[in-house]
CSV table of C-alpha atoms and ligand atoms in Angstrom, one decimal:
chain,number,residue,atom,x,y,z
L,103,UNK,CA,6.3,-13.0,35.1
L,104,UNK,CA,6.4,-14.6,31.6
L,105,UNK,CA,9.8,-13.9,29.8
L,106,UNK,CA,10.2,-10.7,27.5
L,107,UNK,CA,11.1,-11.8,24.0
L,108,UNK,CA,11.9,-10.3,20.9
L,109,UNK,CA,10.6,-10.3,17.4
L,110,UNK,CA,11.8,-8.6,14.0
L,111,UNK,CA,9.9,-8.4,10.9
L,112,UNK,CA,10.9,-7.8,7.6
L,113,UNK,CA,7.8,-6.5,5.3
L,114,UNK,CA,8.5,-6.8,1.8
L,115,UNK,CA,6.0,-5.6,-0.7
L,116,UNK,CA,2.6,-3.0,-0.7
L,117,UNK,CA,0.7,-0.9,1.9
L,118,UNK,CA,-1.0,-4.3,3.0
L,119,UNK,CA,1.4,-5.8,3.7
L,120,UNK,CA,3.2,-3.2,6.2
L,121,UNK,CA,-0.5,-2.7,7.5
L,122,UNK,CA,-0.5,-7.0,7.7
L,123,UNK,CA,3.4,-6.6,9.5
L,124,UNK,CA,2.1,-3.8,12.5
L,125,UNK,CA,-0.9,-6.1,13.5
L,126,UNK,CA,1.1,-9.1,13.7
L,127,UNK,CA,3.3,-6.5,15.8
L,128,UNK,CA,0.6,-5.7,18.0
L,129,UNK,CA,-1.0,-9.1,18.2
L,130,UNK,CA,3.0,-10.4,19.0
L,131,UNK,CA,3.1,-7.7,22.0
L,132,UNK,CA,0.4,-8.5,24.3
L,133,UNK,CA,2.6,-12.4,24.2
L,134,UNK,CA,5.5,-10.2,25.1
L,135,UNK,CA,6.6,-9.7,22.4
L,136,UNK,CA,8.7,-6.4,22.1
L,137,UNK,CA,9.9,-4.9,18.7
L,138,UNK,CA,14.2,-5.2,17.2
L,139,UNK,CA,15.2,-3.5,14.4
L,140,UNK,CA,17.9,-6.5,15.1
L,141,UNK,CA,17.9,-10.0,13.5
L,142,UNK,CA,20.4,-11.2,15.7
L,143,UNK,CA,18.4,-9.6,19.0
L,144,UNK,CA,15.2,-11.4,18.1
L,145,UNK,CA,13.9,-14.7,19.4
L,146,UNK,CA,11.4,-14.6,16.6
L,147,UNK,CA,12.2,-13.1,12.8
L,148,UNK,CA,9.1,-13.0,10.7
L,149,UNK,CA,9.2,-12.5,5.9
L,150,UNK,CA,6.2,-11.0,5.2
L,151,UNK,CA,6.3,-11.0,1.7
L,152,UNK,CA,4.3,-10.1,-1.3
L,153,UNK,CA,4.2,-12.3,-5.0
L,154,UNK,CA,2.7,-9.7,-7.0
L,155,UNK,CA,5.4,-10.1,-9.1
L,156,UNK,CA,9.1,-12.4,-9.4
L,157,UNK,CA,11.2,-10.2,-7.4
L,158,UNK,CA,9.5,-9.5,-4.2
L,159,UNK,CA,8.9,-13.5,-4.5
L,160,UNK,CA,12.3,-14.1,-4.5
L,161,UNK,CA,13.2,-11.4,-1.8
L,162,UNK,CA,12.3,-14.0,0.8
L,163,UNK,CA,14.4,-16.7,-0.1
L,164,UNK,CA,17.2,-14.4,-0.7
L,165,UNK,CA,16.5,-13.0,3.3
L,166,UNK,CA,15.7,-16.9,4.6
L,167,UNK,CA,19.1,-16.9,3.4
L,168,UNK,CA,20.8,-14.6,5.3
L,169,UNK,CA,18.2,-16.0,8.9
L,170,UNK,CA,19.9,-19.2,8.4
L,171,UNK,CA,22.8,-19.4,10.6
L,172,UNK,CA,20.8,-16.9,13.4
L,173,UNK,CA,18.8,-20.4,13.8
L,174,UNK,CA,21.7,-22.5,13.7
L,175,UNK,CA,23.3,-20.0,16.7
L,176,UNK,CA,20.4,-19.3,18.8
L,177,UNK,CA,17.4,-21.3,18.3
L,178,UNK,CA,15.5,-18.8,16.3
L,179,UNK,CA,11.7,-19.3,15.4
L,180,UNK,CA,11.5,-18.2,11.8
L,181,UNK,CA,8.3,-17.5,9.9
L,182,UNK,CA,7.8,-16.7,6.3
L,183,UNK,CA,3.9,-14.9,6.5
L,184,UNK,CA,2.4,-12.8,3.3
L,185,UNK,CA,1.4,-13.9,-0.3
L,186,UNK,CA,4.6,-15.9,-0.7
L,187,UNK,CA,3.9,-18.3,2.5
L,188,UNK,CA,0.1,-18.6,1.4
L,189,UNK,CA,1.0,-19.2,-2.5
L,190,UNK,CA,3.3,-21.9,-1.7
L,191,UNK,CA,1.8,-23.1,1.4
L,192,UNK,CA,3.2,-26.7,2.9
L,193,UNK,CA,5.8,-26.5,0.5
L,194,UNK,CA,7.7,-23.7,1.8
L,195,UNK,CA,8.5,-25.9,4.8
L,196,UNK,CA,9.6,-28.6,2.4
L,197,UNK,CA,12.3,-27.0,1.1
L,198,UNK,CA,13.7,-24.7,3.6
L,199,UNK,CA,14.2,-27.6,6.7
L,200,UNK,CA,15.0,-24.3,8.7
L,201,UNK,CA,11.6,-23.0,8.0
L,202,UNK,CA,9.1,-23.1,11.3
L,203,UNK,CA,6.0,-21.2,10.3
L,204,UNK,CA,4.0,-20.5,8.4
L,205,UNK,CA,1.6,-18.0,8.0
L,206,UNK,CA,-1.0,-17.7,5.7
L,207,UNK,CA,-3.0,-14.6,4.3
L,208,UNK,CA,-6.5,-15.0,6.5
L,209,UNK,CA,-3.7,-17.0,9.2
L,210,UNK,CA,-2.8,-13.3,11.4
L,211,UNK,CA,-5.3,-14.1,13.7
L,212,UNK,CA,-3.8,-17.8,15.1
L,213,UNK,CA,0.0,-16.4,14.6
L,214,UNK,CA,0.4,-16.6,19.5
L,215,UNK,CA,-1.3,-19.8,18.2
L,216,UNK,CA,0.9,-21.5,15.6
L,217,UNK,CA,3.2,-19.7,17.5
L,218,UNK,CA,2.6,-21.7,21.3
L,219,UNK,CA,3.1,-24.9,19.5
L,220,UNK,CA,5.7,-24.4,18.1
L,221,UNK,CA,7.2,-22.6,21.6
L,222,UNK,CA,5.5,-25.7,23.4
L,223,UNK,CA,6.2,-28.9,20.7
L,224,UNK,CA,8.9,-27.4,18.2
L,225,UNK,CA,6.0,-28.8,16.0
L,226,UNK,CA,6.6,-26.7,12.9
L,227,UNK,CA,3.7,-25.5,11.3
L,228,UNK,CA,1.5,-24.6,7.8
L,229,UNK,CA,-2.3,-22.3,8.1
L,230,UNK,CA,-3.0,-20.9,4.9
L,231,UNK,CA,-7.2,-22.0,4.7
L,232,UNK,CA,-9.2,-19.4,4.1
L,233,UNK,CA,-11.5,-17.7,6.7
L,234,UNK,CA,-15.0,-17.8,5.6
L,235,UNK,CA,-16.5,-16.0,8.4
L,236,UNK,CA,-14.5,-12.5,8.4
L,237,UNK,CA,-12.0,-13.2,11.5
L,238,UNK,CA,-9.1,-12.1,9.4
L,239,UNK,CA,-10.7,-8.3,9.1
L,240,UNK,CA,-10.7,-7.5,12.6
L,241,UNK,CA,-9.1,-4.5,13.7
L,242,UNK,CA,-5.9,-5.4,16.3
L,243,UNK,CA,-5.6,-2.9,18.0
L,244,UNK,CA,-3.4,-0.7,20.0
L,245,UNK,CA,-3.2,-0.7,23.7
L,246,UNK,CA,-1.7,2.7,24.0
L,247,UNK,CA,-1.2,5.9,22.6
L,248,UNK,CA,0.9,5.1,19.3
L,249,UNK,CA,3.8,6.7,18.0
L,250,UNK,CA,2.9,7.1,14.7
L,251,UNK,CA,0.6,9.8,13.5
L,252,UNK,CA,-0.8,8.3,10.6
L,253,UNK,CA,-2.7,4.5,10.5
L,254,UNK,CA,-3.5,2.4,7.5
L,255,UNK,CA,-7.1,1.2,8.8
L,256,UNK,CA,-8.1,-2.1,6.6
L,257,UNK,CA,-11.8,-1.4,4.7
L,258,UNK,CA,-12.3,-4.7,3.0
L,259,UNK,CA,-9.6,-7.5,1.5
L,260,UNK,CA,-9.1,-9.9,-1.5
L,261,UNK,CA,-10.4,-9.5,-5.2
L,262,UNK,CA,-13.0,-10.2,-8.0
L,263,UNK,CA,-11.8,-8.4,-10.9
L,264,UNK,CA,-9.6,-11.2,-11.9
L,265,UNK,CA,-7.2,-9.2,-14.0
L,266,UNK,CA,-5.6,-11.1,-16.3
L,267,UNK,CA,-2.1,-10.9,-14.7
L,268,UNK,CA,-2.3,-11.1,-10.8
L,269,UNK,CA,-2.3,-13.1,-8.4
L,270,UNK,CA,-4.2,-11.5,-6.0
L,271,UNK,CA,-8.0,-12.9,-5.9
L,272,UNK,CA,-5.8,-16.7,-5.5
L,273,UNK,CA,-3.3,-15.2,-2.7
L,274,UNK,CA,-5.7,-13.2,-0.9
L,275,UNK,CA,-9.3,-14.3,-1.7
L,276,UNK,CA,-13.1,-13.0,-3.3
L,277,UNK,CA,-13.7,-9.6,-1.6
L,278,UNK,CA,-14.6,-9.3,1.8
L,279,UNK,CA,-15.8,-5.6,3.0
L,280,UNK,CA,-15.9,-5.7,7.1
L,281,UNK,CA,-18.9,-4.1,9.1
L,282,UNK,CA,-18.6,0.0,8.9
L,283,UNK,CA,-19.2,0.1,12.5
L,284,UNK,CA,-16.0,-1.6,13.4
L,285,UNK,CA,-14.6,0.4,10.7
L,286,UNK,CA,-15.4,3.4,12.4
L,287,UNK,CA,-14.8,2.0,16.2
L,288,UNK,CA,-11.4,1.7,14.9
L,289,UNK,CA,-10.8,4.8,13.4
L,290,UNK,CA,-12.2,6.4,17.2
L,291,UNK,CA,-9.9,4.2,19.0
L,292,UNK,CA,-7.0,5.4,16.6
L,293,UNK,CA,-8.1,8.9,17.5
L,294,UNK,CA,-7.8,8.5,20.8
L,295,UNK,CA,-4.6,6.9,20.7
L,296,UNK,CA,-3.3,9.7,18.2
L,297,UNK,CA,-3.4,9.0,15.3
L,298,UNK,CA,-3.8,12.2,12.9
L,299,UNK,CA,-4.4,10.4,9.3
L,300,UNK,CA,-6.6,7.5,8.3
L,301,UNK,CA,-5.2,5.4,5.5
L,302,UNK,CA,-8.3,3.7,4.5
L,303,UNK,CA,-6.8,0.0,2.3
L,304,UNK,CA,-8.6,-2.1,0.4
L,305,UNK,CA,-7.2,-4.1,-3.2
L,306,UNK,CA,-10.4,-2.3,-4.6
L,307,UNK,CA,-11.4,0.3,-2.1
L,308,UNK,CA,-14.1,1.1,-4.4
L,309,UNK,CA,-16.3,-2.4,-4.0
L,310,UNK,CA,-17.0,-1.6,-0.4
L,311,UNK,CA,-19.9,-3.3,1.0
L,312,UNK,CA,-20.7,-4.8,-2.8
L,313,UNK,CA,-22.6,-7.7,-2.1
L,314,UNK,CA,-24.2,-6.3,1.1
L,315,UNK,CA,-27.4,-4.1,0.6
L,316,UNK,CA,-27.5,-2.8,4.6
L,317,UNK,CA,-23.5,-1.2,4.4
L,318,UNK,CA,-23.2,2.1,3.8
L,319,UNK,CA,-21.5,2.6,0.4
L,320,UNK,CA,-17.9,3.6,0.9
L,321,UNK,CA,-19.0,7.5,-0.6
L,322,UNK,CA,-21.1,6.7,2.9
L,323,UNK,CA,-17.8,5.4,5.0
L,324,UNK,CA,-15.7,8.2,3.6
L,325,UNK,CA,-18.8,10.9,5.1
L,326,UNK,CA,-19.3,9.2,8.7
L,327,UNK,CA,-15.5,9.2,9.5
L,328,UNK,CA,-14.7,12.7,8.0
L,329,UNK,CA,-17.1,13.7,11.5
L,330,UNK,CA,-14.6,11.7,13.8
L,331,UNK,CA,-13.1,13.8,15.6
L,332,UNK,CA,-8.5,14.2,16.8
L,333,UNK,CA,-8.6,12.4,13.0
L,334,UNK,CA,-7.4,15.7,10.9
L,335,UNK,CA,-6.6,13.7,7.5
L,336,UNK,CA,-8.6,10.7,5.6
L,337,UNK,CA,-6.4,8.6,2.8
L,338,UNK,CA,-7.9,4.8,0.8
L,339,UNK,CA,-5.5,3.0,-1.6
L,340,UNK,CA,-6.7,1.4,-3.7
L,341,UNK,CA,-9.8,2.4,-6.2
L,342,UNK,CA,-10.3,0.3,-9.3
L,343,UNK,CA,-11.0,2.9,-12.6
L,344,UNK,CA,-14.5,0.6,-13.3
L,345,UNK,CA,-15.9,1.1,-9.9
L,346,UNK,CA,-15.3,4.6,-9.3
L,347,UNK,CA,-18.5,5.9,-8.9
L,348,UNK,CA,-19.6,9.7,-9.4
L,349,UNK,CA,-20.5,9.8,-6.0
L,350,UNK,CA,-17.2,9.2,-4.8
L,351,UNK,CA,-15.4,12.0,-7.4
L,352,UNK,CA,-18.2,14.3,-5.5
L,353,UNK,CA,-17.1,13.4,-2.2
L,354,UNK,CA,-13.7,15.1,-2.6
L,355,UNK,CA,-15.4,18.7,-3.3
L,356,UNK,CA,-17.4,18.0,-0.5
L,357,UNK,CA,-15.4,16.5,2.9
L,358,UNK,CA,-12.5,18.7,4.2
L,359,UNK,CA,-10.7,16.3,5.5
L,360,UNK,CA,-10.8,13.5,2.6
L,361,UNK,CA,-6.9,14.8,0.2
L,362,UNK,CA,-7.0,16.0,-2.6
L,363,UNK,CA,-4.7,12.6,-4.1
L,364,UNK,CA,-5.9,9.5,-5.8
L,365,UNK,CA,-4.2,6.5,-7.2
L,366,UNK,CA,-5.6,5.9,-10.4
L,367,UNK,CA,-3.8,2.5,-11.6
L,368,UNK,CA,-4.0,2.7,-15.4
L,369,UNK,CA,-1.9,-0.4,-16.3
L,370,UNK,CA,-1.6,0.4,-20.2
L,371,UNK,CA,-2.8,3.4,-22.8
L,372,UNK,CA,-4.0,0.6,-25.3
L,373,UNK,CA,-7.6,-0.5,-25.4
L,374,UNK,CA,-7.0,-3.7,-27.1
L,375,UNK,CA,-4.1,-4.9,-24.1
L,376,UNK,CA,-6.4,-3.4,-21.5
L,377,UNK,CA,-8.6,-5.7,-23.0
L,378,UNK,CA,-6.8,-8.9,-22.7
L,379,UNK,CA,-5.8,-7.8,-19.3
L,380,UNK,CA,-9.5,-7.9,-18.6
L,381,UNK,CA,-9.3,-4.4,-16.8
L,382,UNK,CA,-12.9,-3.6,-18.4
L,383,UNK,CA,-12.5,-0.3,-19.2
L,384,UNK,CA,-10.5,1.3,-21.2
L,385,UNK,CA,-8.4,4.7,-22.4
L,386,UNK,CA,-11.3,7.2,-23.4
L,387,UNK,CA,-13.8,5.7,-20.6
L,388,UNK,CA,-10.4,6.3,-17.9
L,389,UNK,CA,-9.2,9.1,-19.0
L,390,UNK,CA,-13.3,11.1,-18.7
L,391,UNK,CA,-13.5,9.8,-15.0
L,392,UNK,CA,-9.5,11.6,-14.3
L,393,UNK,CA,-11.3,14.6,-16.4
L,394,UNK,CA,-14.2,14.7,-13.9
L,395,UNK,CA,-12.0,14.1,-10.7
L,396,UNK,CA,-9.8,17.1,-11.9
L,397,UNK,CA,-13.2,19.4,-13.0
L,398,UNK,CA,-14.2,18.5,-9.4
L,399,UNK,CA,-11.4,18.6,-7.5
L,400,UNK,CA,-9.0,20.8,-9.4
L,401,UNK,CA,-6.0,20.8,-6.8
L,402,UNK,CA,-6.3,16.7,-6.8
L,403,UNK,CA,-3.2,14.7,-7.3
L,404,UNK,CA,-2.8,11.8,-9.5
L,405,UNK,CA,-0.7,8.9,-9.3
L,406,UNK,CA,-1.2,5.1,-10.8
L,407,UNK,CA,0.3,2.3,-11.3
L,408,UNK,CA,2.0,1.0,-15.2
L,409,UNK,CA,2.9,-2.4,-16.3
L,410,UNK,CA,4.7,-2.6,-19.5
L,411,UNK,CA,5.8,-5.5,-21.7
L,412,UNK,CA,2.6,-7.6,-21.1
L,413,UNK,CA,2.3,-10.3,-24.0
L,414,UNK,CA,1.1,-9.2,-27.0
L,415,UNK,CA,2.1,-5.6,-26.4
L,416,UNK,CA,3.2,-4.2,-29.0
L,417,UNK,CA,5.2,-0.5,-29.7
L,418,UNK,CA,2.1,0.8,-30.6
L,419,UNK,CA,0.3,-0.1,-28.1
L,420,UNK,CA,3.3,1.2,-25.8
L,421,UNK,CA,3.4,4.2,-27.8
L,422,UNK,CA,-0.3,5.1,-26.2
L,423,UNK,CA,1.0,3.9,-22.8
L,424,UNK,CA,2.9,7.3,-23.1
L,425,UNK,CA,0.5,8.2,-25.5
L,426,UNK,CA,-2.0,8.1,-21.5
L,427,UNK,CA,0.3,9.5,-19.4
L,428,UNK,CA,1.1,12.7,-21.7
L,429,UNK,CA,-2.4,13.3,-21.4
L,430,UNK,CA,-2.9,12.4,-17.7
L,431,UNK,CA,1.2,14.1,-16.2
L,432,UNK,CA,0.8,11.8,-13.4
L,433,UNK,CA,2.0,13.1,-10.3
L,434,UNK,CA,3.5,9.5,-9.3
L,435,UNK,CA,3.7,6.1,-11.6
L,436,UNK,CA,4.4,3.4,-10.4
L,437,UNK,CA,5.7,1.0,-13.3
L,438,UNK,CA,6.7,-2.3,-13.8
L,439,UNK,CA,7.3,-4.8,-16.5
L,440,UNK,CA,4.9,-7.6,-16.5
L,441,UNK,CA,6.1,-10.5,-14.9
L,442,UNK,CA,4.5,-13.6,-14.7
L,443,UNK,CA,2.6,-15.2,-12.1
L,444,UNK,CA,2.4,-19.0,-12.1
L,445,UNK,CA,-1.9,-19.6,-12.3
L,446,UNK,CA,-2.8,-16.5,-14.1
L,447,UNK,CA,-4.5,-16.7,-17.6
L,448,UNK,CA,-1.5,-14.5,-18.7
L,449,UNK,CA,0.8,-16.7,-17.9
L,450,UNK,CA,-0.1,-19.2,-20.1
L,451,UNK,CA,-0.5,-16.9,-22.8
L,452,UNK,CA,1.7,-17.7,-26.1
L,453,UNK,CA,3.1,-14.2,-27.3
L,454,UNK,CA,5.5,-12.9,-24.2
L,455,UNK,CA,7.7,-9.7,-24.9
L,456,UNK,CA,11.2,-10.4,-24.1
L,457,UNK,CA,12.6,-9.4,-21.2
L,458,UNK,CA,15.1,-6.7,-23.1
L,459,UNK,CA,12.6,-5.5,-24.7
L,460,UNK,CA,10.1,-4.7,-21.4
L,461,UNK,CA,13.7,-4.0,-20.2
L,462,UNK,CA,13.9,-1.0,-22.4
L,463,UNK,CA,10.2,-0.2,-22.1
L,464,UNK,CA,10.2,0.6,-18.2
L,465,UNK,CA,13.2,2.6,-18.4
L,466,UNK,CA,11.6,5.1,-21.3
L,467,UNK,CA,9.0,5.2,-19.6
L,468,UNK,CA,10.1,5.9,-16.3
L,469,UNK,CA,12.3,8.8,-18.1
L,470,UNK,CA,9.5,10.3,-19.0
L,471,UNK,CA,8.0,10.0,-15.9
L,472,UNK,CA,10.7,10.7,-14.1
L,473,UNK,CA,10.4,14.5,-15.9
L,474,UNK,CA,6.6,15.1,-15.0
L,475,UNK,CA,6.2,14.2,-11.5
L,476,UNK,CA,10.0,17.4,-11.0
L,477,UNK,CA,8.0,19.2,-13.2
L,478,UNK,CA,4.8,18.9,-11.4
L,479,UNK,CA,6.9,19.6,-7.9
L,480,UNK,CA,8.8,22.1,-9.7
L,481,UNK,CA,4.9,24.1,-10.4
L,482,UNK,CA,4.6,23.5,-5.9
L,483,UNK,CA,7.8,26.7,-5.4
L,484,UNK,CA,6.2,29.0,-3.9
L,485,UNK,CA,2.9,28.2,-2.8
L,486,UNK,CA,1.9,28.0,0.8
L,487,UNK,CA,1.3,24.0,1.2
L,488,UNK,CA,-0.7,22.0,4.8
L,489,UNK,CA,1.7,19.8,6.0
L,490,UNK,CA,1.4,17.1,8.3
L,491,UNK,CA,5.0,16.5,10.1
L,492,UNK,CA,6.2,12.2,11.1
L,493,UNK,CA,8.3,12.7,12.1
L,494,UNK,CA,12.3,13.7,12.3
L,495,UNK,CA,13.8,13.8,8.6
L,496,UNK,CA,16.6,11.3,7.7
L,497,UNK,CA,18.5,13.8,5.9
L,498,UNK,CA,19.4,16.0,8.8
L,499,UNK,CA,18.3,16.3,12.5
L,500,UNK,CA,17.9,19.9,12.5
L,501,UNK,CA,15.1,19.5,10.2
L,502,UNK,CA,11.6,17.2,10.3
L,503,UNK,CA,9.4,15.7,7.4
L,504,UNK,CA,5.6,15.1,6.4
L,505,UNK,CA,3.4,15.5,3.8
L,506,UNK,CA,1.8,17.5,2.1
L,507,UNK,CA,-2.6,16.9,1.4
L,508,UNK,CA,-1.5,16.0,-2.2
L,509,UNK,CA,0.9,13.7,-0.7
L,510,UNK,CA,4.5,14.9,-1.4
L,511,UNK,CA,6.9,14.4,1.1
L,512,UNK,CA,8.2,17.7,2.6
L,513,UNK,CA,11.6,18.2,4.5
L,514,UNK,CA,12.2,21.8,6.8
L,515,UNK,CA,13.9,22.8,9.7
L,516,UNK,CA,12.0,22.2,12.6
L,517,UNK,CA,12.3,20.1,16.3
L,518,UNK,CA,10.0,17.0,16.8
L,519,UNK,CA,7.0,19.1,19.5
L,520,UNK,CA,5.9,19.7,15.2
L,521,UNK,CA,5.3,16.3,15.0
L,522,UNK,CA,1.7,15.3,14.6
L,523,UNK,CA,0.4,19.1,13.9
L,524,UNK,CA,-0.9,20.4,10.4
L,525,UNK,CA,1.9,23.4,9.8
L,526,UNK,CA,1.9,25.5,7.2
L,527,UNK,CA,4.8,25.6,5.0
L,528,UNK,CA,6.2,27.8,1.9
L,529,UNK,CA,7.9,24.9,-0.6
L,530,UNK,CA,11.2,26.7,-1.4
L,531,UNK,CA,13.2,24.4,-3.6
L,532,UNK,CA,11.1,20.7,-5.4
L,533,UNK,CA,12.9,17.7,-6.7
L,534,UNK,CA,12.5,15.1,-7.8
L,535,UNK,CA,10.8,13.2,-4.6
L,536,UNK,CA,10.5,15.1,-2.5
L,537,UNK,CA,9.6,19.4,-1.5
L,538,UNK,CA,11.8,21.7,0.3
L,539,UNK,CA,10.3,23.9,2.7
L,540,UNK,CA,10.4,27.0,5.4
L,541,UNK,CA,7.6,27.2,7.9
L,542,UNK,CA,5.1,30.1,8.1
L,543,UNK,CA,3.0,32.1,10.3
L,544,UNK,CA,-0.2,30.1,10.2
L,545,UNK,CA,-2.1,33.6,9.3
L,546,UNK,CA,-0.7,33.1,6.2
L,547,UNK,CA,-1.6,30.5,6.1
L,548,UNK,CA,-5.8,30.2,7.4
L,549,UNK,CA,-5.8,33.2,4.1
L,550,UNK,CA,-4.3,31.2,1.2
L,551,UNK,CA,-6.2,27.6,2.7
L,552,UNK,CA,-10.3,30.0,2.5
L,553,UNK,CA,-8.6,30.2,-1.0
L,554,UNK,CA,-9.2,27.2,-2.3
Z,61,SAM,N1,-6.3,-3.6,-7.9
Z,61,SAM,C1,-5.2,-2.9,-7.3
Z,61,SAM,C2,-6.0,-2.8,-8.7
Z,61,SAM,O1,-6.4,-3.2,-9.9
Z,61,SAM,O2,-5.7,-1.1,-10.0
Z,61,SAM,C3,-3.5,-3.0,-8.2
Z,61,SAM,C4,-2.9,-3.7,-6.3
Z,61,SAM,S1,-1.8,-4.6,-7.2
Z,61,SAM,C5,-1.2,-5.5,-5.8
Z,61,SAM,C6,-0.7,-3.7,-7.1
Z,61,SAM,C7,0.3,-3.3,-9.1
Z,61,SAM,O3,1.2,-4.6,-8.9
Z,61,SAM,C8,-0.7,-3.5,-10.1
Z,61,SAM,O4,-1.5,-2.2,-10.0
Z,61,SAM,C9,0.0,-3.7,-11.3
Z,61,SAM,O5,0.7,-2.3,-12.0
Z,61,SAM,C10,1.1,-4.2,-11.0
Z,61,SAM,N2,1.1,-6.1,-11.0
Z,61,SAM,C11,0.0,-7.0,-10.4
Z,61,SAM,N3,0.6,-8.0,-11.2
Z,61,SAM,C12,1.5,-7.9,-12.0
Z,61,SAM,C13,2.0,-9.0,-12.6
Z,61,SAM,N4,2.2,-10.2,-12.9
Z,61,SAM,N5,3.3,-8.1,-13.4
Z,61,SAM,C14,4.0,-7.1,-13.2
Z,61,SAM,N6,2.9,-6.2,-12.0
Z,61,SAM,C15,1.9,-6.3,-11.4
Z,62,SF4,FE1,-5.0,-7.3,-8.9
Z,62,SF4,FE2,-7.2,-6.7,-10.7
Z,62,SF4,FE3,-7.3,-7.0,-8.4
Z,62,SF4,FE4,-6.1,-4.9,-8.9
Z,62,SF4,S1,-8.0,-5.7,-9.3
Z,62,SF4,S2,-6.2,-6.6,-7.4
Z,62,SF4,S3,-4.7,-5.8,-10.4
Z,62,SF4,S4,-6.6,-8.4,-10.1
């Protein structure tokens, strides 16, 4: 009988990275690896990272530093996966003598073979070539019912947009969509395994099917997923404002399972900066789309990404960003200081903004958003919201935690029998990052939902 081994995975970065870690785990399970949360128990340590900004990129080196002692003690196999692996390739092996494996963004399906080579000959391996056949996009499905209520489903990967600041097209390759048949098959399988919520993933989901006339459009794909029994909720991320079509906006009023939430990064409120970012839209056209979304689906929650301190950003440009935030009133905002990335155009721009200016702008923006988010959450006090229960709350054994359709975290008293259920919850208290509530009778909930 094969000896059971243990794998520890540390993940940094976006949902795409989280999902890739999940896929690696599933793949390794069929090769006698079980997950451990303790790196000291692991036979294999994988660090899966993002290189979109400098900060997550640095984390890979500090994590490797932490695991060096383990390597010396237990001969643990250590690998780096994700965007940093793709970007640095062999250079990582040169720089870190105790690193065994570099797994590029298209190399996940090759993980067992790479591991086999190391186990047999202690050879150090690196695979970072882009796969033209799309094998890297194939589903790695769970074989037994999963403990998770929600699951990511990759529908496309890569990006053709080449925003002037962004490394993604270089480390994830060009846009490539999976076939709708495979995606639908995967969602059906996940539903049979107990998953209730499917979150469709891609760098630019509204570019889904581009270049393949025979494929379903993204709105049509959503319609087909909406018909799958067992799936109660559908979400998707991320949308590019330029490609957000009226057809897609319309499905928010049509599909019952599609949650009332969109993540629509705007990056900057200044047309001058948007142009230099190569975003392909203006502040006005962005606001028009938000308007159409809110008219079509008044309950929609809107979140976004923004960058401050992009090269050449003046006080007036920054004010335009704050002005856009004031107009839209985002439910939440992920904001970043511009981080120059090797190989991108913006890294070569001569008018880089000083670090202390970036820092001050970020803090101003985040303080304003904190207030808006709290006000948005407070507006829900007294409402009855449908909450999909995900598990035990971190704060108390007596509480469970879940999310509203608008993607807000709600904690309320309840036991684990509620996990995977849609529970009507009255919101009693709003906090900056979550809501407190109490479960209410379903008759009340039915009444409120039919009113929506
Ligand atoms: N495709 C999505 C879009 O265009 O909206 C975004 C995907 S990107 C991986 C996630 C976010 O990281 C971006 O929306 C942007 O705000 C941020 N980001 C990307 N490159 C960055 C950089 N060089 N510096 C700071 N933030 C960056
Ligand atoms: Fe990066 Fe722009 Fe592509 Fe988003 S659309 S992944 S920001 S290049």
